[in-house]
PDB file of C-alpha atoms in Angstrom:
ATOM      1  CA  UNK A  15       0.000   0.000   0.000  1.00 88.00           C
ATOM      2  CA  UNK A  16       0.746   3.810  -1.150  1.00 90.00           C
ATOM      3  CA  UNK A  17      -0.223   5.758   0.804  1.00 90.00           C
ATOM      4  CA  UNK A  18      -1.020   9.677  -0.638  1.00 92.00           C
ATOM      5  CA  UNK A  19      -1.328  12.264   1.816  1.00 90.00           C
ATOM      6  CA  UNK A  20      -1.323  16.363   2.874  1.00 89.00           C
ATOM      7  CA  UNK A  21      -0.140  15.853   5.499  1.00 85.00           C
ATOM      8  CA  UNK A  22       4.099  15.256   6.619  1.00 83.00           C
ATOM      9  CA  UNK A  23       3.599  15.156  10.561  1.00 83.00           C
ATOM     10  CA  UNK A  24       5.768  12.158  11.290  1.00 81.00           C
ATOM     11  CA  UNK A  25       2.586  11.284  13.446  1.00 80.00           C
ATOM     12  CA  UNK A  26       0.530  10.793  10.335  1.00 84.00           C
ATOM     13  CA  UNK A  27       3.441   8.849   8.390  1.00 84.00           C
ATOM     14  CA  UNK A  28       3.981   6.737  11.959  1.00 81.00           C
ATOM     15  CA  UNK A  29       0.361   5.573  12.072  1.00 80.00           C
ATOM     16  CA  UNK A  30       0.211   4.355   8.448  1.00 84.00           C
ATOM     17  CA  UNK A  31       3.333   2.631   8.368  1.00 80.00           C
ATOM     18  CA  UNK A  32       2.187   0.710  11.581  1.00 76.00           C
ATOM     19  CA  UNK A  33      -0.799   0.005   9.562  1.00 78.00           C
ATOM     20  CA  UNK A  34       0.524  -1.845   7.291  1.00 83.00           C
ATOM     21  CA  UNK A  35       1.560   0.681   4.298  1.00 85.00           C
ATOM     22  CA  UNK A  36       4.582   0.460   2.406  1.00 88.00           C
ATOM     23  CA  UNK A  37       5.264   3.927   1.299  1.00 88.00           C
ATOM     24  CA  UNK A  38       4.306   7.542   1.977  1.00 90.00           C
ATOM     25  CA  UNK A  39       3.645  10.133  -0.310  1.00 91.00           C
ATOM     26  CA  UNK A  40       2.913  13.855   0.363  1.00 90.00           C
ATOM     27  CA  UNK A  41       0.651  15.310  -2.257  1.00 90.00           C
ATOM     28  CA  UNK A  42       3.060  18.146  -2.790  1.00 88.00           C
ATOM     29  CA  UNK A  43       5.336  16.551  -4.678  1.00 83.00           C
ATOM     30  CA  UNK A  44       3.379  13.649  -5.726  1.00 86.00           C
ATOM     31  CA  UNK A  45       3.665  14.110  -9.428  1.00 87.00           C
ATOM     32  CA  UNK A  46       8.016  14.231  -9.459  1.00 89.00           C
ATOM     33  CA  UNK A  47       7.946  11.526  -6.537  1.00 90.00           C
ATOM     34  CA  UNK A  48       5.005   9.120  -7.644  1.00 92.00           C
ATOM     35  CA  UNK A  49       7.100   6.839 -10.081  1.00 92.00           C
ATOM     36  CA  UNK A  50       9.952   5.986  -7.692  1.00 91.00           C
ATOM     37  CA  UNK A  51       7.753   5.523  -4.881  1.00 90.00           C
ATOM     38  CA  UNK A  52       5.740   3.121  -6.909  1.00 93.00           C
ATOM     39  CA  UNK A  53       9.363   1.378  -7.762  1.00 91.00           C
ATOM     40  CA  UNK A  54      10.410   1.236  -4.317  1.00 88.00           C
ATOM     41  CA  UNK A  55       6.870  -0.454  -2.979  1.00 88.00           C
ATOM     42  CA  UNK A  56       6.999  -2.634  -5.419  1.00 91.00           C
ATOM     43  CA  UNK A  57      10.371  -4.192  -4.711  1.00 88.00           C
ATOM     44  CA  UNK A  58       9.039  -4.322  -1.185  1.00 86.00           C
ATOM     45  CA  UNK A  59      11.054  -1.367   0.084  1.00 88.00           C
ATOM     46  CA  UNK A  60      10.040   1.240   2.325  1.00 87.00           C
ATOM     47  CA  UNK A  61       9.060   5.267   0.381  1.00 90.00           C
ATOM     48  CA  UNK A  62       8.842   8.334   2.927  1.00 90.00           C
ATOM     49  CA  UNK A  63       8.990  11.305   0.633  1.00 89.00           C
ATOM     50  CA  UNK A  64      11.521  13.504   1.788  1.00 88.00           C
ATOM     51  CA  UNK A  65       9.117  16.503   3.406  1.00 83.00           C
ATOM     52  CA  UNK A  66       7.502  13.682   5.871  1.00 83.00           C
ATOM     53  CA  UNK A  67      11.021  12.130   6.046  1.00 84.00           C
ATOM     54  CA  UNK A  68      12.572  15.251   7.356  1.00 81.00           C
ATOM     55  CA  UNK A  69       9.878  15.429  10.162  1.00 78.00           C
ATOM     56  CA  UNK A  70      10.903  12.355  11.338  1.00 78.00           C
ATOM     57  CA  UNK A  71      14.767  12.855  11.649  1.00 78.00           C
ATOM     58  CA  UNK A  72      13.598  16.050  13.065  1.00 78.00           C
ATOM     59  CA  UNK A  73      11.677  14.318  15.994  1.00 73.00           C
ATOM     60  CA  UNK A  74      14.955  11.735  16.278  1.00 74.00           C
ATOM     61  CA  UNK A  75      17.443  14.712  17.095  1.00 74.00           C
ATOM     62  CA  UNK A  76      14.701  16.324  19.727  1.00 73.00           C
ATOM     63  CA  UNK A  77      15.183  13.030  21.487  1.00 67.00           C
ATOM     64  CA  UNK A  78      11.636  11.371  20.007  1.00 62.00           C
ATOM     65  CA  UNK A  79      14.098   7.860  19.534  1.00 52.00           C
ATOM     66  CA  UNK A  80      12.496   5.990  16.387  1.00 47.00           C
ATOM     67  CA  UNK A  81       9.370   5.092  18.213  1.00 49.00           C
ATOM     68  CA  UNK A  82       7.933   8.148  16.491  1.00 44.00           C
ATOM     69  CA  UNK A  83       6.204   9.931  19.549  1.00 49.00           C
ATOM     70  CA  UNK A  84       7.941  10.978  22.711  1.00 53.00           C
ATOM     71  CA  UNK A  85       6.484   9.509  26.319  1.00 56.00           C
ATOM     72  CA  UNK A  86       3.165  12.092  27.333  1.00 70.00           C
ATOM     73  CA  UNK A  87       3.864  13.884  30.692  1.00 82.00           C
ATOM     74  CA  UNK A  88       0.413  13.053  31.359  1.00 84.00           C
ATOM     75  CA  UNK A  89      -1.908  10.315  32.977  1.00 85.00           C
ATOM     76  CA  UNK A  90      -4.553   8.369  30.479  1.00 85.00           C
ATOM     77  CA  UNK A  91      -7.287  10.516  33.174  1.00 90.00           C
ATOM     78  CA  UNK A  92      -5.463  13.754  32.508  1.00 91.00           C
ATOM     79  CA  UNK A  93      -5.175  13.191  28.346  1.00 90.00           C
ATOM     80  CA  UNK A  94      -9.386  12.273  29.107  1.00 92.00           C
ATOM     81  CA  UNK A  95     -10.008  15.891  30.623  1.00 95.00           C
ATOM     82  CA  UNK A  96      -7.924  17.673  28.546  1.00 94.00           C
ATOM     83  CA  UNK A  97      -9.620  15.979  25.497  1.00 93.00           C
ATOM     84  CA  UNK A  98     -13.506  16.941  26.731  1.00 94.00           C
ATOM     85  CA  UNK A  99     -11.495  20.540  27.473  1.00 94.00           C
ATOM     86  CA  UNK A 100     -10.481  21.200  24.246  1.00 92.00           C
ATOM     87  CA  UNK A 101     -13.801  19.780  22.357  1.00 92.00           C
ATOM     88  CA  UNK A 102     -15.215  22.941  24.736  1.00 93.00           C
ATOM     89  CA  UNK A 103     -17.469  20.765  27.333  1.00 95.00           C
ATOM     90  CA  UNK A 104     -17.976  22.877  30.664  1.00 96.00           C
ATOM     91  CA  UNK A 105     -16.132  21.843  33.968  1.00 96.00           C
ATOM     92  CA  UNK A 106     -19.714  20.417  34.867  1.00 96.00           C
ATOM     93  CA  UNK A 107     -20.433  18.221  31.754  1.00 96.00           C
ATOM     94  CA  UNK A 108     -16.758  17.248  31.812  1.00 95.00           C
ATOM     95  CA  UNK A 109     -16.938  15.880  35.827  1.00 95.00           C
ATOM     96  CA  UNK A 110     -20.447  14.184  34.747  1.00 96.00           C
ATOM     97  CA  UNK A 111     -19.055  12.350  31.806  1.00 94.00           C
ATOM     98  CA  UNK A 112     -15.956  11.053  33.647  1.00 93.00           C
ATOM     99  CA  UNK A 113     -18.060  10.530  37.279  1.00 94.00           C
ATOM    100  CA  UNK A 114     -15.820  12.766  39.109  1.00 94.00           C
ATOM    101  CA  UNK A 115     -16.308  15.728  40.854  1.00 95.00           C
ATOM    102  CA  UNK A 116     -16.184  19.488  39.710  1.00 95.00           C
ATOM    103  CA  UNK A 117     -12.986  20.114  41.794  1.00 96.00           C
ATOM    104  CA  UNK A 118     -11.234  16.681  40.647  1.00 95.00           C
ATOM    105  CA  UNK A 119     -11.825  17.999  37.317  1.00 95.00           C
ATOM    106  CA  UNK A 120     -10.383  21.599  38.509  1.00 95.00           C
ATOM    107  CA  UNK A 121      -7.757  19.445  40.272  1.00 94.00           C
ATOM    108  CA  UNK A 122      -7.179  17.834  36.338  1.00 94.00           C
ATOM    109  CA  UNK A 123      -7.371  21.324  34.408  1.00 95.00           C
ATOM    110  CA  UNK A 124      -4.454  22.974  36.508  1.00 95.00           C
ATOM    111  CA  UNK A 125      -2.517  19.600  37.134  1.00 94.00           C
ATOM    112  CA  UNK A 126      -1.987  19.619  33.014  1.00 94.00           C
ATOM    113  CA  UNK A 127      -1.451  23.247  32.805  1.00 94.00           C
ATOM    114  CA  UNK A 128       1.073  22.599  35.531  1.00 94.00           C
ATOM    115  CA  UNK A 129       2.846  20.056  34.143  1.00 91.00           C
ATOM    116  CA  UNK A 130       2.522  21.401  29.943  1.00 92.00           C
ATOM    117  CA  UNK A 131       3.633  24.873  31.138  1.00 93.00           C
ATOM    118  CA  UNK A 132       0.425  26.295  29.728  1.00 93.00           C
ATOM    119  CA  UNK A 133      -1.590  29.274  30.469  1.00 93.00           C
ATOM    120  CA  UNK A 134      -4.928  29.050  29.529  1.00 93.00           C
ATOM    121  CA  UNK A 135      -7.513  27.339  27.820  1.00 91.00           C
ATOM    122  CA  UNK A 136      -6.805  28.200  24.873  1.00 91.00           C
ATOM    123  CA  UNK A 137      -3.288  26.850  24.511  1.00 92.00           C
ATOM    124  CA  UNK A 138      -4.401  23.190  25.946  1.00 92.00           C
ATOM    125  CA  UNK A 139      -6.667  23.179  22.528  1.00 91.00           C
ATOM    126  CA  UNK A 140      -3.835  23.991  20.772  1.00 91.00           C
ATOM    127  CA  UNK A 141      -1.491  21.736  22.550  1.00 89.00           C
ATOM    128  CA  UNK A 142      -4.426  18.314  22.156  1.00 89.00           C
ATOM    129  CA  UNK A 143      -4.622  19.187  18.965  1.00 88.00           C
ATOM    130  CA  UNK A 144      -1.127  19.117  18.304  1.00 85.00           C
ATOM    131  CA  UNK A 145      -1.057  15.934  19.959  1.00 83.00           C
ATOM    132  CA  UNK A 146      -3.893  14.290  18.649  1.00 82.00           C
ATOM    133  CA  UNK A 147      -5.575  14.013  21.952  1.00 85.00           C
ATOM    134  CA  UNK A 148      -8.477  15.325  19.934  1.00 82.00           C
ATOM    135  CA  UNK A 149      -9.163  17.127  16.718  1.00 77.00           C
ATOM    136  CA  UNK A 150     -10.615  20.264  14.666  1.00 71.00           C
ATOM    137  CA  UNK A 151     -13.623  18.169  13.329  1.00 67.00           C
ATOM    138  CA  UNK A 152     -14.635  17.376  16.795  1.00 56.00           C
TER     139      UNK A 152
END
């Protein structure tokens, strides 16, 4: 599998290539790059066109390692309120859906701003959906 995509976030490349796909192509430069990926997939090699390529040494020499993404400072509870944060649910709807309290989600909100170095709500959207924790469609 060829996989044609926008998008050259080593994330993006990461999750295909763990999917199964043999090569990556950024629609950028499709048209120049499209023949030798095709050669290279079809001699069972690995493609990564060089723009999604680039992203991933990049993440290597910030001390990512080759497992693509680097370890998340926060708990699988904390990634859960930041996620119903950034899709805009209130403190109230948030401590419903995850039957907590209103201060343990408080507690949450200024545990991950702690621990991000962020200042308001505003850069935890940014910051999940830089992350994937959630998403602009959502």
């Amino acid at each position: 599998v060829l996989v044609l995509s926008m998008h050259s976030d080593s994330r993006y490349v990461k999750q295909m290539l763990e999917a199964g796909a043999m090569g990556y192509l950024v629609k950028e430069n499709a048209f120049e790059e499209m023949a030798a990926a095709l050669r290279s997939v079809l001699t069972g090699r690995l493609y990564v066109s060089p723009q999604a390529s680039g992203s991933i040494l990049q993440d290597i020499a910030q001390g990512q390692g080759t497992e693509g993404e680097a370890v998340s400072p926060l708990t699988l509870r904390e990634k859960e309120t930041l996620q119903l944060i950034a899709e805009g649910h209130s403190t109230a709807e948030i401590a419903e859906r995850l039957f907590v309290s209103v201060k343990t989600v408080e507690t949450h909100r200024k545990k991950i701003m702690d621990k991000l170095d962020l200042r308001s709500v505003a850069e935890l959207t940014k910051y999940a959906i830089r992350e994937g924790i959630t998403s602009v469609d959502k």
